[in-house]
Amino acid sequence: MIIVLKPGTTTEQIDHIVERLAEMGLRHELSKGVKRTLIGVIGDEDVVRNAPLRAIPGVEEVVPILKPYKLASREFQPDDTSVDVGYGVCVGAGSLGIIAGPCAIESEDVLLEIAKSVKAAGANILRGGAFKPRTSPYSFQGLGEEGLKILKRVGTELQMPVVTEVMDPRQVELVERYTDIFQIGARNMQNFNLLSEVGQTKRAVLLKRGMSATVKDLLMSAEYVLSGGNKRVILCERGIKSFDPSTRNLLDLSMVPNVKQDCHLPIIIDPSHATGRPELIPSMALASIAAGADGVHIEVHCRPEEAMSDGQQALLPEQFADVMSRIQQMASLFDKQIPKPERTSE
Ligand code: PEP
Ligand code: MN
């Protein structure tokens, strides 16, 4: 249910409503919009339905949320969410997150070289995997904590927020020490224990769409994180399974307006994993911005033939710089900002 408050409702009245909800054993989420303040009420459906909420002073209307995802829906929050990921970089509500870096962290020198090039080209978030979800148990699995330390050092040196994948609820505490953003990979989009665990943290979450997940599945997964109290969720389309082997996956660009119709969270596109082909990545990155995406996620490597994972789809730094300059033009055409990471005082 959503409680719509009367215009001019006082803080005391809001506190009173919140107290009454707590007494009824119901949880709440306050959403202060430009025009109206709403309170989303979460709890046992029967209790919510039968609670005499209309009788509380300040309440104008009580309306059911029709969507199965509540906190992710625009019924609950009509305005776009902007997710602050650190170093002054925000994603969503007019700001683009440009995530770039290698698939896996291989060594400090290699990561630093790539990171310097993507930052110079205009990327505002550095990526790199320390725990890699590989199809084969014999493939390189990532450097683990050593990789996380490298990522943190490079991010701090270049003053850039970093994102890395967390695969298991037992890794959340460890990964949280080193990263600004948790990445939940496609294979773990419905690892509900993992989603709940990152939902308990204050770190932003990049939630990738599972390769066979529907829009509703993705938004229900986002709901797990949001309902844990973590509001900083960024969605990511990275392609879905298809019958056509000519691309690694099938990029569903309609996902952007599709999601945005009902959901206030930012959504970015990963044309690297979606196509698996460097020559297709630039046009798909530009198309993503044209479709209204809040950013892109692109794998870059200085020597793709030596990369320990996903080298075949990596862009060279100069190719990334070229697409970046076109993304910048596209951004100004669509009135979007690409925030530059700012130095922190620490
Ligand atoms: C990755 O980002 O390197 C990755 C493994 O992505 P996905 O989960 O989308 O396959
Ligand atoms: Mn990869």
Short mmCIF file of C-alpha atoms and ligand atoms in Angstrom, two decimals:
data_model
loop_
_atom_site.label_atom_id
_atom_site.label_comp_id
_atom_site.label_asym_id
_atom_site.label_seq_id
_atom_site.Cartn_x
_atom_site.Cartn_y
_atom_site.Cartn_z
CA MET A 1 0.00 0.00 0.00
CA ILE A 2 1.02 3.58 -0.50
CA ILE A 3 -0.06 6.32 1.86
CA VAL A 4 -0.38 9.61 0.03
CA LEU A 5 0.08 12.48 2.46
CA LYS A 6 -1.87 15.71 2.32
CA PRO A 7 0.13 18.70 1.09
CA GLY A 8 1.62 20.52 4.07
CA THR A 9 1.66 17.49 6.37
CA THR A 10 3.95 18.31 9.31
CA THR A 11 7.01 16.35 10.44
CA GLU A 12 5.17 15.55 13.70
CA GLN A 13 2.27 14.08 11.74
CA ILE A 14 4.66 11.99 9.61
CA ASP A 15 6.41 10.74 12.78
CA HIS A 16 3.03 9.82 14.23
CA ILE A 17 2.06 7.86 11.08
CA VAL A 18 5.38 6.02 11.16
CA GLU A 19 4.89 5.16 14.86
CA ARG A 20 1.39 3.81 14.20
CA LEU A 21 2.75 1.64 11.36
CA ALA A 22 5.44 0.25 13.65
CA GLU A 23 2.83 -0.56 16.29
CA MET A 24 0.91 -2.53 13.67
CA GLY A 25 4.09 -4.47 12.86
CA LEU A 26 4.40 -2.82 9.44
CA ARG A 27 7.56 -1.52 7.79
CA HIS A 28 7.64 1.71 5.87
CA GLU A 29 9.65 3.63 3.31
CA LEU A 30 9.35 7.37 3.03
CA SER A 31 9.54 8.90 -0.45
CA LYS A 32 9.75 12.67 -0.61
CA GLY A 33 8.91 13.62 -4.19
CA VAL A 34 8.91 17.04 -5.79
CA LYS A 35 5.15 17.31 -5.52
CA ARG A 36 4.08 14.83 -2.86
CA THR A 37 5.37 12.81 0.06
CA LEU A 38 4.45 9.13 -0.04
CA ILE A 39 4.88 6.39 2.52
CA GLY A 40 5.20 2.85 1.17
CA VAL A 41 3.82 0.33 3.65
CA ILE A 42 5.32 -3.14 3.62
CA GLY A 43 4.28 -6.15 5.63
CA ASP A 44 1.71 -8.91 5.86
CA GLU A 45 -0.76 -8.17 3.02
CA ASP A 46 -3.84 -8.86 5.21
CA VAL A 47 -2.64 -6.60 8.02
CA VAL A 48 -1.82 -3.86 5.50
CA ARG A 49 -5.23 -4.19 3.80
CA ASN A 50 -7.21 -4.08 7.05
CA ALA A 51 -5.25 -1.39 8.85
CA PRO A 52 -7.32 1.80 9.35
CA LEU A 53 -4.66 3.98 7.76
CA ARG A 54 -7.09 6.53 6.31
CA ALA A 55 -8.03 7.57 9.84
CA ILE A 56 -4.56 8.84 10.75
CA PRO A 57 -4.19 12.66 10.57
CA GLY A 58 -2.25 13.85 7.51
CA VAL A 59 -3.29 10.89 5.35
CA GLU A 60 -5.06 11.88 2.16
CA GLU A 61 -5.36 8.56 0.41
CA VAL A 62 -4.33 4.92 0.75
CA VAL A 63 -3.77 3.16 -2.56
CA PRO A 64 -2.64 -0.40 -3.27
CA ILE A 65 0.63 -0.88 -5.18
CA LEU A 66 -0.44 -3.04 -8.08
CA LYS A 67 3.02 -4.17 -9.17
CA PRO A 68 4.62 -7.19 -7.45
CA TYR A 69 7.76 -5.11 -6.98
CA LYS A 70 6.90 -2.29 -4.62
CA LEU A 71 9.93 -0.20 -3.73
CA ALA A 72 11.30 -0.48 -7.28
CA SER A 73 8.06 0.77 -8.82
CA ARG A 74 7.22 4.26 -9.99
CA GLU A 75 3.94 3.94 -8.07
CA PHE A 76 6.07 4.17 -4.94
CA GLN A 77 8.61 6.66 -6.30
CA PRO A 78 7.64 8.57 -9.44
CA ASP A 79 10.97 10.44 -9.83
CA ASP A 80 14.14 8.85 -11.26
CA THR A 81 16.66 7.65 -8.70
CA SER A 82 20.20 8.98 -8.79
CA VAL A 83 22.70 6.57 -7.23
CA ASP A 84 25.77 8.15 -5.64
CA VAL A 85 28.69 5.74 -6.10
CA GLY A 86 31.43 7.84 -4.51
CA TYR A 87 34.02 10.42 -5.65
CA GLY A 88 31.10 12.68 -6.61
CA VAL A 89 29.90 10.32 -9.36
CA CYS A 90 26.15 9.76 -9.63
CA VAL A 91 24.34 7.39 -11.97
CA GLY A 92 20.76 8.10 -13.07
CA ALA A 93 18.45 11.11 -13.23
CA GLY A 94 20.49 12.76 -15.98
CA SER A 95 23.98 11.51 -15.04
CA LEU A 96 25.71 8.76 -16.99
CA GLY A 97 27.90 6.11 -15.38
CA ILE A 98 30.65 5.02 -17.76
CA ILE A 99 32.12 1.82 -16.36
CA ALA A 100 35.28 0.55 -18.04
CA GLY A 101 38.18 -1.76 -17.31
CA PRO A 102 39.36 -5.31 -17.81
CA CYS A 103 37.21 -8.39 -17.30
CA ALA A 104 39.59 -9.68 -14.61
CA ILE A 105 42.21 -8.05 -12.42
CA GLU A 106 45.47 -9.68 -13.55
CA SER A 107 48.20 -7.62 -11.88
CA GLU A 108 48.67 -4.10 -10.52
CA ASP A 109 50.68 -2.94 -13.54
CA VAL A 110 48.16 -4.22 -16.06
CA LEU A 111 45.18 -2.77 -14.19
CA LEU A 112 46.88 0.60 -13.65
CA GLU A 113 47.76 0.91 -17.33
CA ILE A 114 44.18 0.14 -18.40
CA ALA A 115 42.69 2.33 -15.66
CA LYS A 116 44.79 5.36 -16.64
CA SER A 117 43.71 5.01 -20.26
CA VAL A 118 39.98 4.67 -19.53
CA LYS A 119 40.03 7.53 -17.05
CA ALA A 120 41.83 9.79 -19.54
CA ALA A 121 39.18 8.90 -22.11
CA GLY A 122 36.36 9.94 -19.76
CA ALA A 123 35.23 6.77 -17.93
CA ASN A 124 34.05 7.59 -14.40
CA ILE A 125 33.94 4.10 -12.81
CA LEU A 126 36.69 1.45 -12.96
CA ARG A 127 35.75 -2.23 -13.21
CA GLY A 128 37.73 -5.42 -12.67
CA GLY A 129 36.81 -8.91 -11.46
CA ALA A 130 38.63 -10.55 -8.54
CA PHE A 131 36.17 -13.45 -8.26
CA LYS A 132 35.29 -14.65 -11.75
CA PRO A 133 32.25 -16.82 -12.49
CA ARG A 134 33.76 -19.11 -15.17
CA THR A 135 31.88 -21.80 -17.06
CA SER A 136 34.82 -24.16 -16.57
CA PRO A 137 36.33 -24.87 -13.16
CA TYR A 138 39.70 -25.12 -14.96
CA SER A 139 39.60 -21.52 -16.25
CA PHE A 140 41.23 -18.60 -14.39
CA GLN A 141 39.01 -17.90 -11.38
CA GLY A 142 40.41 -14.47 -10.45
CA LEU A 143 43.02 -13.30 -7.94
CA GLY A 144 40.58 -13.21 -5.00
CA GLU A 145 41.49 -10.88 -2.13
CA GLU A 146 44.83 -9.98 -3.74
CA GLY A 147 42.85 -8.73 -6.75
CA LEU A 148 40.53 -6.71 -4.51
CA LYS A 149 43.54 -5.04 -2.88
CA ILE A 150 44.96 -4.13 -6.28
CA LEU A 151 41.61 -2.72 -7.40
CA LYS A 152 41.30 -0.60 -4.27
CA ARG A 153 44.87 0.72 -4.61
CA VAL A 154 44.39 1.65 -8.26
CA GLY A 155 40.97 3.23 -7.59
CA THR A 156 42.46 5.29 -4.75
CA GLU A 157 45.50 6.30 -6.79
CA LEU A 158 43.36 7.48 -9.70
CA GLN A 159 40.55 8.75 -7.42
CA MET A 160 37.89 6.71 -9.20
CA PRO A 161 35.05 4.62 -7.80
CA VAL A 162 35.47 0.89 -8.47
CA VAL A 163 33.09 -2.00 -9.11
CA THR A 164 33.78 -5.71 -8.71
CA GLU A 165 31.71 -8.87 -8.64
CA VAL A 166 30.66 -10.63 -5.45
CA MET A 167 29.48 -14.20 -6.01
CA ASP A 168 28.68 -15.56 -2.58
CA PRO A 169 26.97 -14.17 0.55
CA ARG A 170 30.05 -15.26 2.52
CA GLN A 171 32.23 -12.90 0.45
CA VAL A 172 30.13 -9.79 1.01
CA GLU A 173 31.99 -8.55 4.09
CA LEU A 174 35.36 -9.03 2.41
CA VAL A 175 34.41 -7.42 -0.90
CA GLU A 176 32.73 -4.50 0.89
CA ARG A 177 36.10 -3.52 2.39
CA TYR A 178 37.58 -2.89 -1.05
CA THR A 179 34.83 -1.83 -3.44
CA ASP A 180 32.53 1.14 -3.98
CA ILE A 181 29.97 -0.88 -5.92
CA PHE A 182 29.06 -4.55 -5.65
CA GLN A 183 28.46 -6.23 -8.99
CA ILE A 184 25.92 -9.03 -8.94
CA GLY A 185 26.60 -11.02 -12.10
CA ALA A 186 24.05 -12.45 -14.51
CA ARG A 187 24.53 -15.94 -13.08
CA ASN A 188 23.69 -14.74 -9.58
CA MET A 189 20.77 -12.43 -10.35
CA GLN A 190 18.48 -14.81 -8.48
CA ASN A 191 20.86 -15.76 -5.70
CA PHE A 192 18.38 -14.42 -3.16
CA ASN A 193 20.65 -14.90 -0.14
CA LEU A 194 23.33 -12.85 -1.88
CA LEU A 195 20.82 -10.13 -2.80
CA SER A 196 19.57 -9.95 0.80
CA GLU A 197 23.13 -9.77 2.08
CA VAL A 198 24.14 -6.83 -0.14
CA GLY A 199 20.78 -5.27 0.74
CA GLN A 200 22.08 -5.00 4.33
CA THR A 201 25.06 -2.92 3.25
CA LYS A 202 25.39 0.72 2.27
CA ARG A 203 27.34 0.07 -0.93
CA ALA A 204 25.78 0.66 -4.35
CA VAL A 205 24.79 -2.51 -6.22
CA LEU A 206 25.14 -3.10 -9.97
CA LEU A 207 22.56 -5.79 -10.64
CA LYS A 208 23.01 -7.56 -13.97
CA ARG A 209 20.10 -9.19 -15.73
CA GLY A 210 20.21 -12.98 -15.76
CA MET A 211 20.59 -14.49 -19.23
CA SER A 212 17.04 -15.89 -19.17
CA ALA A 213 15.45 -13.43 -16.77
CA THR A 214 12.33 -11.43 -17.58
CA VAL A 215 11.96 -7.75 -16.75
CA LYS A 216 9.77 -8.75 -13.82
CA ASP A 217 12.40 -11.23 -12.57
CA LEU A 218 15.04 -8.49 -12.66
CA LEU A 219 12.86 -6.02 -10.79
CA MET A 220 11.89 -8.62 -8.18
CA SER A 221 15.61 -9.23 -7.60
CA ALA A 222 16.15 -5.48 -7.22
CA GLU A 223 13.30 -5.56 -4.69
CA TYR A 224 15.30 -7.99 -2.52
CA VAL A 225 18.11 -5.44 -2.26
CA LEU A 226 15.79 -2.46 -1.76
CA SER A 227 13.70 -4.20 0.88
CA GLY A 228 16.86 -4.85 2.90
CA GLY A 229 17.22 -1.08 3.19
CA ASN A 230 19.80 -0.48 0.44
CA LYS A 231 18.33 1.98 -2.04
CA ARG A 232 21.39 2.28 -4.26
CA VAL A 233 20.60 -0.17 -7.04
CA ILE A 234 21.72 0.23 -10.67
CA LEU A 235 20.26 -2.25 -13.15
CA CYS A 236 22.29 -3.59 -16.08
CA GLU A 237 21.19 -5.25 -19.31
CA ARG A 238 23.97 -7.54 -20.62
CA GLY A 239 22.16 -9.59 -23.23
CA ILE A 240 19.99 -12.67 -23.04
CA LYS A 241 20.30 -16.17 -24.49
CA SER A 242 19.21 -16.52 -28.08
CA PHE A 243 19.25 -19.10 -30.87
CA ASP A 244 21.78 -17.10 -32.89
CA PRO A 245 25.45 -17.89 -32.23
CA SER A 246 26.65 -14.89 -34.26
CA THR A 247 26.66 -12.77 -31.11
CA ARG A 248 27.54 -13.93 -27.59
CA ASN A 249 24.09 -12.96 -26.33
CA LEU A 250 21.19 -10.96 -27.71
CA LEU A 251 21.19 -7.34 -26.58
CA ASP A 252 17.69 -6.33 -25.53
CA LEU A 253 17.84 -2.54 -25.90
CA SER A 254 14.08 -2.23 -25.44
CA MET A 255 14.83 -3.18 -21.84
CA VAL A 256 15.73 0.47 -21.18
CA PRO A 257 12.36 2.14 -21.98
CA ASN A 258 10.59 -1.03 -20.85
CA VAL A 259 12.09 -0.88 -17.36
CA LYS A 260 11.88 2.89 -17.13
CA GLN A 261 8.15 2.87 -17.69
CA ASP A 262 7.51 1.18 -14.35
CA CYS A 263 10.74 1.57 -12.38
CA HIS A 264 12.67 4.58 -11.10
CA LEU A 265 16.08 2.87 -10.83
CA PRO A 266 18.89 3.71 -13.26
CA ILE A 267 19.66 1.14 -15.94
CA ILE A 268 22.90 0.82 -17.89
CA ILE A 269 23.89 -1.36 -20.85
CA ASP A 270 26.82 -3.75 -21.15
CA PRO A 271 27.45 -4.12 -24.90
CA SER A 272 30.64 -6.13 -24.22
CA HIS A 273 28.99 -9.22 -22.73
CA ALA A 274 25.87 -8.66 -24.84
CA THR A 275 27.61 -8.88 -28.21
CA GLY A 276 30.98 -10.46 -27.37
CA ARG A 277 32.33 -8.70 -30.48
CA PRO A 278 34.51 -5.56 -30.26
CA GLU A 279 33.39 -4.30 -33.68
CA LEU A 280 29.74 -4.21 -32.55
CA ILE A 281 30.36 -2.55 -29.19
CA PRO A 282 30.69 1.12 -30.29
CA SER A 283 27.39 1.26 -32.19
CA MET A 284 25.56 -0.57 -29.42
CA ALA A 285 27.03 1.77 -26.80
CA LEU A 286 25.77 4.80 -28.74
CA ALA A 287 22.39 3.16 -29.28
CA SER A 288 22.18 2.56 -25.53
CA ILE A 289 22.52 6.26 -24.77
CA ALA A 290 19.98 7.06 -27.50
CA ALA A 291 17.58 4.56 -25.91
CA GLY A 292 17.80 6.48 -22.64
CA ALA A 293 20.27 4.28 -20.73
CA ASP A 294 21.99 5.81 -17.71
CA GLY A 295 25.39 4.59 -18.81
CA VAL A 296 27.40 1.77 -20.32
CA HIS A 297 29.73 -0.95 -19.11
CA ILE A 298 32.62 -1.76 -21.46
CA GLU A 299 35.56 -4.14 -21.12
CA VAL A 300 38.93 -2.68 -22.14
CA HIS A 301 42.39 -4.26 -22.26
CA CYS A 302 45.74 -2.93 -23.53
CA ARG A 303 46.73 -6.37 -24.89
CA PRO A 304 43.54 -8.36 -25.43
CA GLU A 305 45.41 -11.40 -26.75
CA GLU A 306 47.11 -11.73 -23.34
CA ALA A 307 43.94 -11.17 -21.28
CA MET A 308 43.14 -13.91 -18.77
CA SER A 309 39.41 -13.69 -19.46
CA ASP A 310 37.11 -12.22 -22.13
CA GLY A 311 40.05 -10.92 -24.22
CA GLN A 312 38.12 -11.63 -27.42
CA GLN A 313 35.57 -8.93 -26.60
CA ALA A 314 37.87 -6.27 -25.09
CA LEU A 315 38.25 -2.88 -26.76
CA LEU A 316 41.74 -1.44 -27.07
CA PRO A 317 42.23 1.86 -25.18
CA GLU A 318 42.22 3.85 -28.44
CA GLN A 319 38.99 2.17 -29.54
CA PHE A 320 37.47 2.99 -26.16
CA ALA A 321 38.63 6.61 -26.41
CA ASP A 322 37.02 6.87 -29.83
CA VAL A 323 33.65 5.54 -28.65
CA MET A 324 33.90 7.71 -25.53
CA SER A 325 34.21 10.89 -27.57
CA ARG A 326 31.09 9.90 -29.48
CA ILE A 327 29.28 9.05 -26.24
CA GLN A 328 30.18 12.54 -24.99
CA GLN A 329 28.56 14.10 -28.07
CA MET A 330 25.54 11.88 -27.64
CA ALA A 331 25.28 12.84 -23.97
CA SER A 332 25.15 16.55 -24.72
CA LEU A 333 22.58 15.93 -27.46
CA PHE A 334 20.36 14.17 -24.91
CA ASP A 335 21.11 16.68 -22.15
CA LYS A 336 22.96 14.17 -19.95
CA GLN A 337 26.02 14.78 -17.77
CA ILE A 338 29.03 12.50 -17.47
CA PRO A 339 30.29 13.39 -13.97
CA LYS A 340 34.06 13.45 -13.59
CA PRO A 341 35.30 11.74 -10.41
CA GLU A 342 36.33 14.33 -7.82
CA ARG A 343 39.22 14.11 -5.42
CA THR A 344 38.19 13.20 -1.90
CA SER A 345 39.65 14.93 1.11
CA GLU A 346 41.02 11.72 2.75
C1 PEP B 1 31.58 -9.62 -16.11
O1 PEP B 1 31.12 -8.48 -15.93
O2 PEP B 1 32.80 -9.85 -16.32
C2 PEP B 1 30.64 -10.76 -16.14
C3 PEP B 1 31.02 -11.99 -15.84
O3 PEP B 1 29.40 -10.38 -16.51
P1 PEP B 1 28.01 -11.20 -16.62
O4 PEP B 1 27.64 -11.58 -15.22
O5 PEP B 1 27.08 -10.24 -17.25
O6 PEP B 1 28.28 -12.41 -17.51
MN MN B 2 33.83 -10.31 -18.61
#
